[in-house]
Coordinates of C-alpha atoms in Angstrom, one line a residue:
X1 CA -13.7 71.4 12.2
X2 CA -12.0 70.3 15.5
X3 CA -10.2 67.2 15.9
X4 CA -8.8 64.9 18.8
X5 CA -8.6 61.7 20.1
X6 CA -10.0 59.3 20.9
X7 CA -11.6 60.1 17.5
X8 CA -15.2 59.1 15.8
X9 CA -16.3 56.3 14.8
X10 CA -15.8 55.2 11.2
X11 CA -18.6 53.0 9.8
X12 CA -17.7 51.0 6.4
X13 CA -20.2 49.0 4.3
X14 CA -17.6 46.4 2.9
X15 CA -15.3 44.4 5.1
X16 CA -12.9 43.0 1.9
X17 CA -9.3 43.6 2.3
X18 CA -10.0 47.3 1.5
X19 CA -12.3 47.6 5.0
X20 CA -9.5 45.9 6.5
X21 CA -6.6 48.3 5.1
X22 CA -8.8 51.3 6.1
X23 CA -9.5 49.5 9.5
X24 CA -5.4 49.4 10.4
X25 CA -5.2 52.8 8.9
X26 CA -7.6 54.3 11.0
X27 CA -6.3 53.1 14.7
X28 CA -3.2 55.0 15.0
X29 CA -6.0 58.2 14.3
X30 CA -7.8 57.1 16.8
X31 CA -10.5 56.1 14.7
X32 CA -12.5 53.0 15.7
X33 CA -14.4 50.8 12.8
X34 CA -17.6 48.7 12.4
X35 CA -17.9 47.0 9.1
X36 CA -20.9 45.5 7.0
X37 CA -20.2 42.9 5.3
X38 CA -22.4 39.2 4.5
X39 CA -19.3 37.0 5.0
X40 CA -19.1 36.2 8.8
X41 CA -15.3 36.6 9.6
X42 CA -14.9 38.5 6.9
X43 CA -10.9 39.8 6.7
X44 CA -11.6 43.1 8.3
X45 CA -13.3 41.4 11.3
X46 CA -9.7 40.9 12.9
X47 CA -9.1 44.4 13.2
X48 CA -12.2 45.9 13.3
X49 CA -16.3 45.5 14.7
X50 CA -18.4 43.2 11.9
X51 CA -22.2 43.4 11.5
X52 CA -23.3 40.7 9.3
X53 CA -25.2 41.6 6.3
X54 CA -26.2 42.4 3.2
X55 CA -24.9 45.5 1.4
X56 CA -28.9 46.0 0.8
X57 CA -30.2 45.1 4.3
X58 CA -32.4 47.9 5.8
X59 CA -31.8 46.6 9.2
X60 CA -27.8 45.9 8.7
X61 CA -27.1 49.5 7.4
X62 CA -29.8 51.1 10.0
X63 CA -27.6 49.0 12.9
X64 CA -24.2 50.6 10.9
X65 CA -25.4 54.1 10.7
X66 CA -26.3 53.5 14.5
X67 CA -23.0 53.1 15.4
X68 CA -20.9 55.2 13.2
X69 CA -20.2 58.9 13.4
X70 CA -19.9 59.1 9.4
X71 CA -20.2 56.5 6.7
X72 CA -18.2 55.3 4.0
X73 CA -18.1 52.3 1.5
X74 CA -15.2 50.3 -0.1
X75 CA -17.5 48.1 -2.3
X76 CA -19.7 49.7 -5.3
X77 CA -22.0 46.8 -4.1
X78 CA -23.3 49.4 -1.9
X79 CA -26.8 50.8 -2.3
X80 CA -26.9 54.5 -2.7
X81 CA -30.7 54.9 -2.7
X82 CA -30.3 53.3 0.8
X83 CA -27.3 54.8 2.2
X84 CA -29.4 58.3 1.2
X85 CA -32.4 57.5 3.4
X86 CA -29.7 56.6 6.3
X87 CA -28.4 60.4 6.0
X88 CA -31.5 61.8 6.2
X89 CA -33.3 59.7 8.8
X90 CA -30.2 59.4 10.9
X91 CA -29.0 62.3 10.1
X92 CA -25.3 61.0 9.1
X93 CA -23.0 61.7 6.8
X94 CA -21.8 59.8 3.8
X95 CA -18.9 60.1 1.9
X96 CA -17.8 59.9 -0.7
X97 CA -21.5 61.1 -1.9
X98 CA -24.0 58.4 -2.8
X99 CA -24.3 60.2 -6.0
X100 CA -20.7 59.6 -7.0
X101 CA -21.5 56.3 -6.0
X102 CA -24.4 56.3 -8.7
X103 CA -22.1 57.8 -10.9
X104 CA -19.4 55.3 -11.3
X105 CA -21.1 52.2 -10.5
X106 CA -23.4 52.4 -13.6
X107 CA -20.1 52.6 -16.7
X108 CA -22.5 53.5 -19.0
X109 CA -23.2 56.5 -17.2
X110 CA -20.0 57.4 -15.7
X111 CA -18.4 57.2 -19.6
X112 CA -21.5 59.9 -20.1
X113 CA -20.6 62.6 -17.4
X114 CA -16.9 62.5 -18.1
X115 CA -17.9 63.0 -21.6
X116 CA -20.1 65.3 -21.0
X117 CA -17.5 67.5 -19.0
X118 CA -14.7 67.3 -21.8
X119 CA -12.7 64.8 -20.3
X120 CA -10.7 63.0 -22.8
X121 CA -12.3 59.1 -22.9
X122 CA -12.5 56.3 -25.5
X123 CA -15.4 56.1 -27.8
X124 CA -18.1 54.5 -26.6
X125 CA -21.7 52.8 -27.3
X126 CA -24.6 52.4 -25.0
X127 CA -25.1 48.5 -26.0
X128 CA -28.7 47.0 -25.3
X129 CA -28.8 44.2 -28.1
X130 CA -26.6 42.4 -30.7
X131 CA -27.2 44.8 -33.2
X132 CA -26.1 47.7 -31.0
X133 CA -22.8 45.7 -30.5
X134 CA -22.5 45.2 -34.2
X135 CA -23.0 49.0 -35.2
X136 CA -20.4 49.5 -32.5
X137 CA -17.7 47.1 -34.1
X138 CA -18.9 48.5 -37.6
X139 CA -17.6 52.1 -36.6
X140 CA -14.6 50.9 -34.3
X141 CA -13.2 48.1 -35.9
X142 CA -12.8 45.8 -32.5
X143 CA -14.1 46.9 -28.6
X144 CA -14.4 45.8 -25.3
X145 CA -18.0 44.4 -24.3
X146 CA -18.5 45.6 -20.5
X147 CA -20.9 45.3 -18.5
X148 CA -22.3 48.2 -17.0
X149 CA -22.1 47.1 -13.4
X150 CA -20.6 44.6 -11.3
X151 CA -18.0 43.8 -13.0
X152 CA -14.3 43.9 -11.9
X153 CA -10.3 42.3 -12.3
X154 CA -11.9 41.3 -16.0
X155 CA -15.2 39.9 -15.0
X156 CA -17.7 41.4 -17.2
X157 CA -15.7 42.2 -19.9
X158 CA -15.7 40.7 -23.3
X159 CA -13.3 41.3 -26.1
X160 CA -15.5 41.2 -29.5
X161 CA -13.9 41.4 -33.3
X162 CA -16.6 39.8 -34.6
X163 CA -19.5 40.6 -35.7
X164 CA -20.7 37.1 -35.9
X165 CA -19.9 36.8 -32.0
X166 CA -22.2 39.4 -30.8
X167 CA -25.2 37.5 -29.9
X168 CA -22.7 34.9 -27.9
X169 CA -21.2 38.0 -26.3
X170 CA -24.0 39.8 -24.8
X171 CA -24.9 36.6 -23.4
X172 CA -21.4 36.4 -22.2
X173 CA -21.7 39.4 -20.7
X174 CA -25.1 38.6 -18.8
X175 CA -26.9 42.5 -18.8
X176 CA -27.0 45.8 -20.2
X177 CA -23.7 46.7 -21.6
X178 CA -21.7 49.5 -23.2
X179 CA -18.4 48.7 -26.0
X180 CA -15.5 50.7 -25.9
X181 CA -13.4 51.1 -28.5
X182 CA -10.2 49.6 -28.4
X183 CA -7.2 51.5 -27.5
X184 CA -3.6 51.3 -28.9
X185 CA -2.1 52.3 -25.7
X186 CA 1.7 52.3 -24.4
X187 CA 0.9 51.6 -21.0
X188 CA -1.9 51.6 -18.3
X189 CA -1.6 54.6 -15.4
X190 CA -3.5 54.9 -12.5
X191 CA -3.5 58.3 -10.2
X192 CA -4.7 57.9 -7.1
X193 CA -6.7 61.2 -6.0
X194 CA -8.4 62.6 -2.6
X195 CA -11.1 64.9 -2.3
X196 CA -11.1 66.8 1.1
X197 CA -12.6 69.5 2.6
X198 CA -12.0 72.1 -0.2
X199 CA -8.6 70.4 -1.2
X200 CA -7.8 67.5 -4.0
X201 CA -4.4 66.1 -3.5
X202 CA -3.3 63.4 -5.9
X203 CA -0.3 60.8 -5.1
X204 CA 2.4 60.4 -7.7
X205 CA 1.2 58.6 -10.9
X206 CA 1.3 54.4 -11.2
X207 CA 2.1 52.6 -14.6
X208 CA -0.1 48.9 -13.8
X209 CA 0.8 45.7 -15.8
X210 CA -2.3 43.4 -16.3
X211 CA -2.4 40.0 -17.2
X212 CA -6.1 38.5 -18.2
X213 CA -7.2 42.1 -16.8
X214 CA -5.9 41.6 -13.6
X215 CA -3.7 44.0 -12.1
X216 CA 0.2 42.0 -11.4
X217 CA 2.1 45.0 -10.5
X218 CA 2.3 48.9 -9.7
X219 CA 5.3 50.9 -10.4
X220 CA 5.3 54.5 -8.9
X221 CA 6.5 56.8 -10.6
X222 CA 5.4 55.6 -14.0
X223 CA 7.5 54.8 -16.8
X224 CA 6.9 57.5 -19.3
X225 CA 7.8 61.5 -19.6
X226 CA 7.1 64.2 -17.4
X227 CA 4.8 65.5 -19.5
X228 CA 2.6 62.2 -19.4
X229 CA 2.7 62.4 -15.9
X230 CA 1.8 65.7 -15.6
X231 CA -1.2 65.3 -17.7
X232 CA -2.3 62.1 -15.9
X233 CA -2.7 64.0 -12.7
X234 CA -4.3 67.2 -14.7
X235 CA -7.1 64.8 -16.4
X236 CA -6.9 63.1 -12.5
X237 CA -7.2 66.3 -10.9
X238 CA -10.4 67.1 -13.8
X239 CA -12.3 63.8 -13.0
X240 CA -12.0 64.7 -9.1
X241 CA -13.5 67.8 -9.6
X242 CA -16.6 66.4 -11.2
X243 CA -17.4 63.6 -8.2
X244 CA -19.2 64.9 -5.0
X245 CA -18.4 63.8 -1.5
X246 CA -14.9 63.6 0.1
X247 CA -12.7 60.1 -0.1
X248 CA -10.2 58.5 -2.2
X249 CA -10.6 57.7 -5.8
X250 CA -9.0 55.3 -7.9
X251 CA -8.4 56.9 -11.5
X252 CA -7.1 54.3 -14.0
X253 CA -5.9 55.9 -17.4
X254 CA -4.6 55.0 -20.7
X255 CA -1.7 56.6 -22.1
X256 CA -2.1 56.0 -26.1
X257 CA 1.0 55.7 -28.6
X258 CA 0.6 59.1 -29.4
X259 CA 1.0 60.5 -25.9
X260 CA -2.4 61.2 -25.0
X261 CA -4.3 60.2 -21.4
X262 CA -7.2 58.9 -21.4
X263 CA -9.7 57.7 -18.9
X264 CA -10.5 54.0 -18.7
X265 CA -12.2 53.6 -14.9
X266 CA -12.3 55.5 -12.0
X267 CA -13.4 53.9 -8.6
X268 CA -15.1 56.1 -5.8
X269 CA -12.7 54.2 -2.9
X270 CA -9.3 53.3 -2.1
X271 CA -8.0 51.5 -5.2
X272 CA -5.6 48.3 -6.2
X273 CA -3.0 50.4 -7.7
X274 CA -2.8 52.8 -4.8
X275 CA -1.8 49.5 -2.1
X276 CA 2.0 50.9 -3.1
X277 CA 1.0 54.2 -0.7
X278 CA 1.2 51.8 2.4
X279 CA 5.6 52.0 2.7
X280 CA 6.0 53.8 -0.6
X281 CA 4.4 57.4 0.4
X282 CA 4.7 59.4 3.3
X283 CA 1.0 58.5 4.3
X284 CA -0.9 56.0 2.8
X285 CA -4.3 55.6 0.4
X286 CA -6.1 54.3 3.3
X287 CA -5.5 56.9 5.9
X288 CA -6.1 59.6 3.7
X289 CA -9.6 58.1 3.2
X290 CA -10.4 57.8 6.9
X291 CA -9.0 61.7 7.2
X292 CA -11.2 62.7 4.1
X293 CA -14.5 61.1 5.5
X294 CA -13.9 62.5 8.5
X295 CA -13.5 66.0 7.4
X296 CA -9.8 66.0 8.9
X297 CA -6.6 68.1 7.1
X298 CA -5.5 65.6 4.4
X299 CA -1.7 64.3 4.6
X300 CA 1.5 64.3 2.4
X301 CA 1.1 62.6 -0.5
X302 CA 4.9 62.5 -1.4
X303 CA 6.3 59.1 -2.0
X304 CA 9.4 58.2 0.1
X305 CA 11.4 56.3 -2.6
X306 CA 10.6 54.5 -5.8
X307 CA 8.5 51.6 -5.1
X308 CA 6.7 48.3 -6.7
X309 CA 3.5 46.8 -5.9
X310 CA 3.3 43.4 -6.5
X311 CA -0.5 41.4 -6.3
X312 CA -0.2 37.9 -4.3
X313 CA -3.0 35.8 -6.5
X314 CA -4.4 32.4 -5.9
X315 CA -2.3 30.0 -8.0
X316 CA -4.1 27.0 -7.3
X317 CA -6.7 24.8 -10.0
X318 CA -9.7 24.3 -7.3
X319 CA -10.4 26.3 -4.3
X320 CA -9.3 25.1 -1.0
X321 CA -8.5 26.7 2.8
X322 CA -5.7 29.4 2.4
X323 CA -2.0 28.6 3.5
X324 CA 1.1 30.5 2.1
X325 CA 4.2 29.0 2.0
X326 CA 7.7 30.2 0.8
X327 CA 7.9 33.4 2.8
X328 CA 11.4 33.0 4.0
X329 CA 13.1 34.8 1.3
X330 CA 10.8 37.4 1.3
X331 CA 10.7 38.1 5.0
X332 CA 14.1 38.7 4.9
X333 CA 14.7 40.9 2.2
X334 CA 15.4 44.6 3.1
X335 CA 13.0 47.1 2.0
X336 CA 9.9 44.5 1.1
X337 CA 6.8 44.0 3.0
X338 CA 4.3 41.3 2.9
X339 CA 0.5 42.5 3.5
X340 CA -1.5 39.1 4.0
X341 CA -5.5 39.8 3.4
X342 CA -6.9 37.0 6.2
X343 CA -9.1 35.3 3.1
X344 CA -9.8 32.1 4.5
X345 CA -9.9 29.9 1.3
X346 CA -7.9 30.5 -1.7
X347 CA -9.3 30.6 -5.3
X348 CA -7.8 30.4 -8.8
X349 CA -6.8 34.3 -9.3
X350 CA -8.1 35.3 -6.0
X351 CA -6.4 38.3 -4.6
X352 CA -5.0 37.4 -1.6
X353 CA -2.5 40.0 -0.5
X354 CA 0.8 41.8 -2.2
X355 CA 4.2 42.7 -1.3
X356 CA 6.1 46.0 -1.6
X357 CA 9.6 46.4 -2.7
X358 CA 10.7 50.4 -2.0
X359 CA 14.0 51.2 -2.5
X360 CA 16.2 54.2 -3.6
X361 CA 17.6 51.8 -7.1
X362 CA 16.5 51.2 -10.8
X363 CA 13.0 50.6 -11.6
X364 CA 14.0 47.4 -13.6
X365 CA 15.5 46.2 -10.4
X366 CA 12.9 46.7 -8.0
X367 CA 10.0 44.8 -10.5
X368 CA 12.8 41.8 -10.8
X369 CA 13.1 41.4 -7.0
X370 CA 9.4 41.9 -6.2
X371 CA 8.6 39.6 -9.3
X372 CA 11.1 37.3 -8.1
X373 CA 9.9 37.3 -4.7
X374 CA 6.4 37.0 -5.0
X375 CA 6.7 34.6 -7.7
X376 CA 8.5 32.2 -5.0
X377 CA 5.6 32.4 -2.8
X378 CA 3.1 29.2 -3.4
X379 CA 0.0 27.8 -1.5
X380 CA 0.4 24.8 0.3

């Protein structure tokens, strides 16, 4: 491997607030960025090349591989049957793999390899019809209807207790489906891990609070024991081990009353719960990836301080353009930073950008003030 600058050029199916992140990330390396994505301005189009697209557009992707030195994705919308062809007939590489890719975009069968490989997981059914679902809730009690693909931030996803509810629920859910069984957990955890060239380096471990399955906050380090932690990154480091390709991956985990980690998703890209990497790590989530993809060393994944993620939604009843209003308090608090995702219109629950609080104080404190902060914030 032998590196410089000017470096390569990144090419990123996905132009979300993720392609933009990567995008800022990867021009201090020298990295330049073209994006696919359908939305014409999409947010990553300010800071990086757009070709407007499809995710599945022959012609898009064969433009993208045309101008890129190596390929990644930050959507799972992304076709791996097509981003394969690209490596072969352009002779490109693609990370992470498109096989991860088929992995984890299908739940059904990234619950299966996990499984497979002994790591620990929830039960689980393969659910194809109402009666499926009904044996499921006969041997669980009470699960979560998913979808197996597409869904995301608690679209696709159906509580069912039940019985009688199946048929409505698998509607509901629109598709093939797998149930989980419920999980008495103390707290959600997230790791976020990178797969380099013959290294896996994971940053410190995340306790996420959800509301209506949407991820509000991020605390790093997590809120439990040593121990927990420790095994959070050991199961992380185990599910890393058993993805191909190089890239970040987003590992979300359950930690259950008894003290045991479980795997709940894992996402083959940079990740919500990792946003905190930005000011609260030495480098962040996003360059990592770039330096991953690229084949490059991989950085310091030591945070600086402890820190709080905190998700900017869309607190509005109908969609409409996107202004934010009330950032006076939060621009001039020490040790907060505001990362705005250039949506143009703003939808009920829509992520539209966070803030970071990092500071060397009590947990407690930091998720008041970045609670506090963001909670001031409002869309005009």
């Amino acid at each position: 491997m032998t590196v410089s600058v000017p470096g390569p050029t990144l090419g990123v199916v996905g132009g979300g607030q993720l392609g933009r992140m990567l995008a800022e990330a990867a021009s201090p390396l020298g990295v330049d960025v073209v994006v696919l994505d359908p939305t014409p301005d999409c947010p990553a189009s300010t800071v990086a090349d757009q070709i407007v697209g499809a995710f599945d557009d022959p012609d898009a992707m064969a433009e993208l591989a045309a101008r890129a030195d190596v390929l990644t994705f930050e959507i799972e919308l992304a076709d791996p049957d097509l981003l394969d062809e690209l490596a072969a007939e352009e002779g490109i590489e693609v990370h992470p793999s498109p096989d991860a890719l088929r992995t984890i975009e299908d739940k059904l069968i990234q619950k299966d390899t996990f499984g497979e490989a002994g790591i620990p997981i929830p039960p689980f059914h393969r659910v194809d019809d109402a009666a499926d679902l009904r044996a499921a809730l006969d041997e669980f009690g009470s699960v979560m209807l998913k979808a197996r693909t597409g869904g995301y931030d608690g679209r696709g996803n159906v509580p069912v207790t039940d019985p009688d509810d199946a048929e409505a629920a698998i509607e509901e859910v629109g598709g093939p489906a797998m149930a989980e069984a419920f999980v008495d957990f103390e707290r959600e955890l997230s790791v976020i891990g990178v797969r380099g060239d013959d290294e896996i380096r994971t940053f410190p471990v995340g306790e996420n609070v959800h509301e209506a399955e949407i991820l509000r906050e991020t605390i790093v380090p997590a809120r439990t024991t040593d121990d927990v932690r420790d095994e959070a990154d050991r199961v992380a480091r185990e599910v890393l081990s058993h993805l191909p390709g190089r890239g970040v991956f987003g590992i979300e985990l359950f930690e259950t009353s008894e003290g045991e980690v479980l795997v709940n998703e894992v996402a083959p890209r940079p990740h919500n719960s990792g946003h905190w990497t930005i000011e609260g790590a030495l480098s962040s989530q996003f360059e990592q990836h770039v330096r991953a993809v690229l084949g490059w060393p991989l950085g310091a994944t030591d945070r600086r301080a402890p820190t709080v993620m905190a998700n900017v939604l869309g607190t509005v009843d109908e969609p409409r353009a996107a202004r934010l209003g009330g950032l006076d308090d939060l621009l001039s608090e020490s040790g907060v930073s505001l990362h705005w995702y250039g949506k143009e219109q703003v939808r009920p629950l829509r992520k539209m950008g966070h803030l970071t609080a990092v500071g060397d104080t009590d947990h407690e404190v930091l998720l008041s003030r970045a609670r506090e902060l963001r909670d001031g914030l409002h869309f005009e």
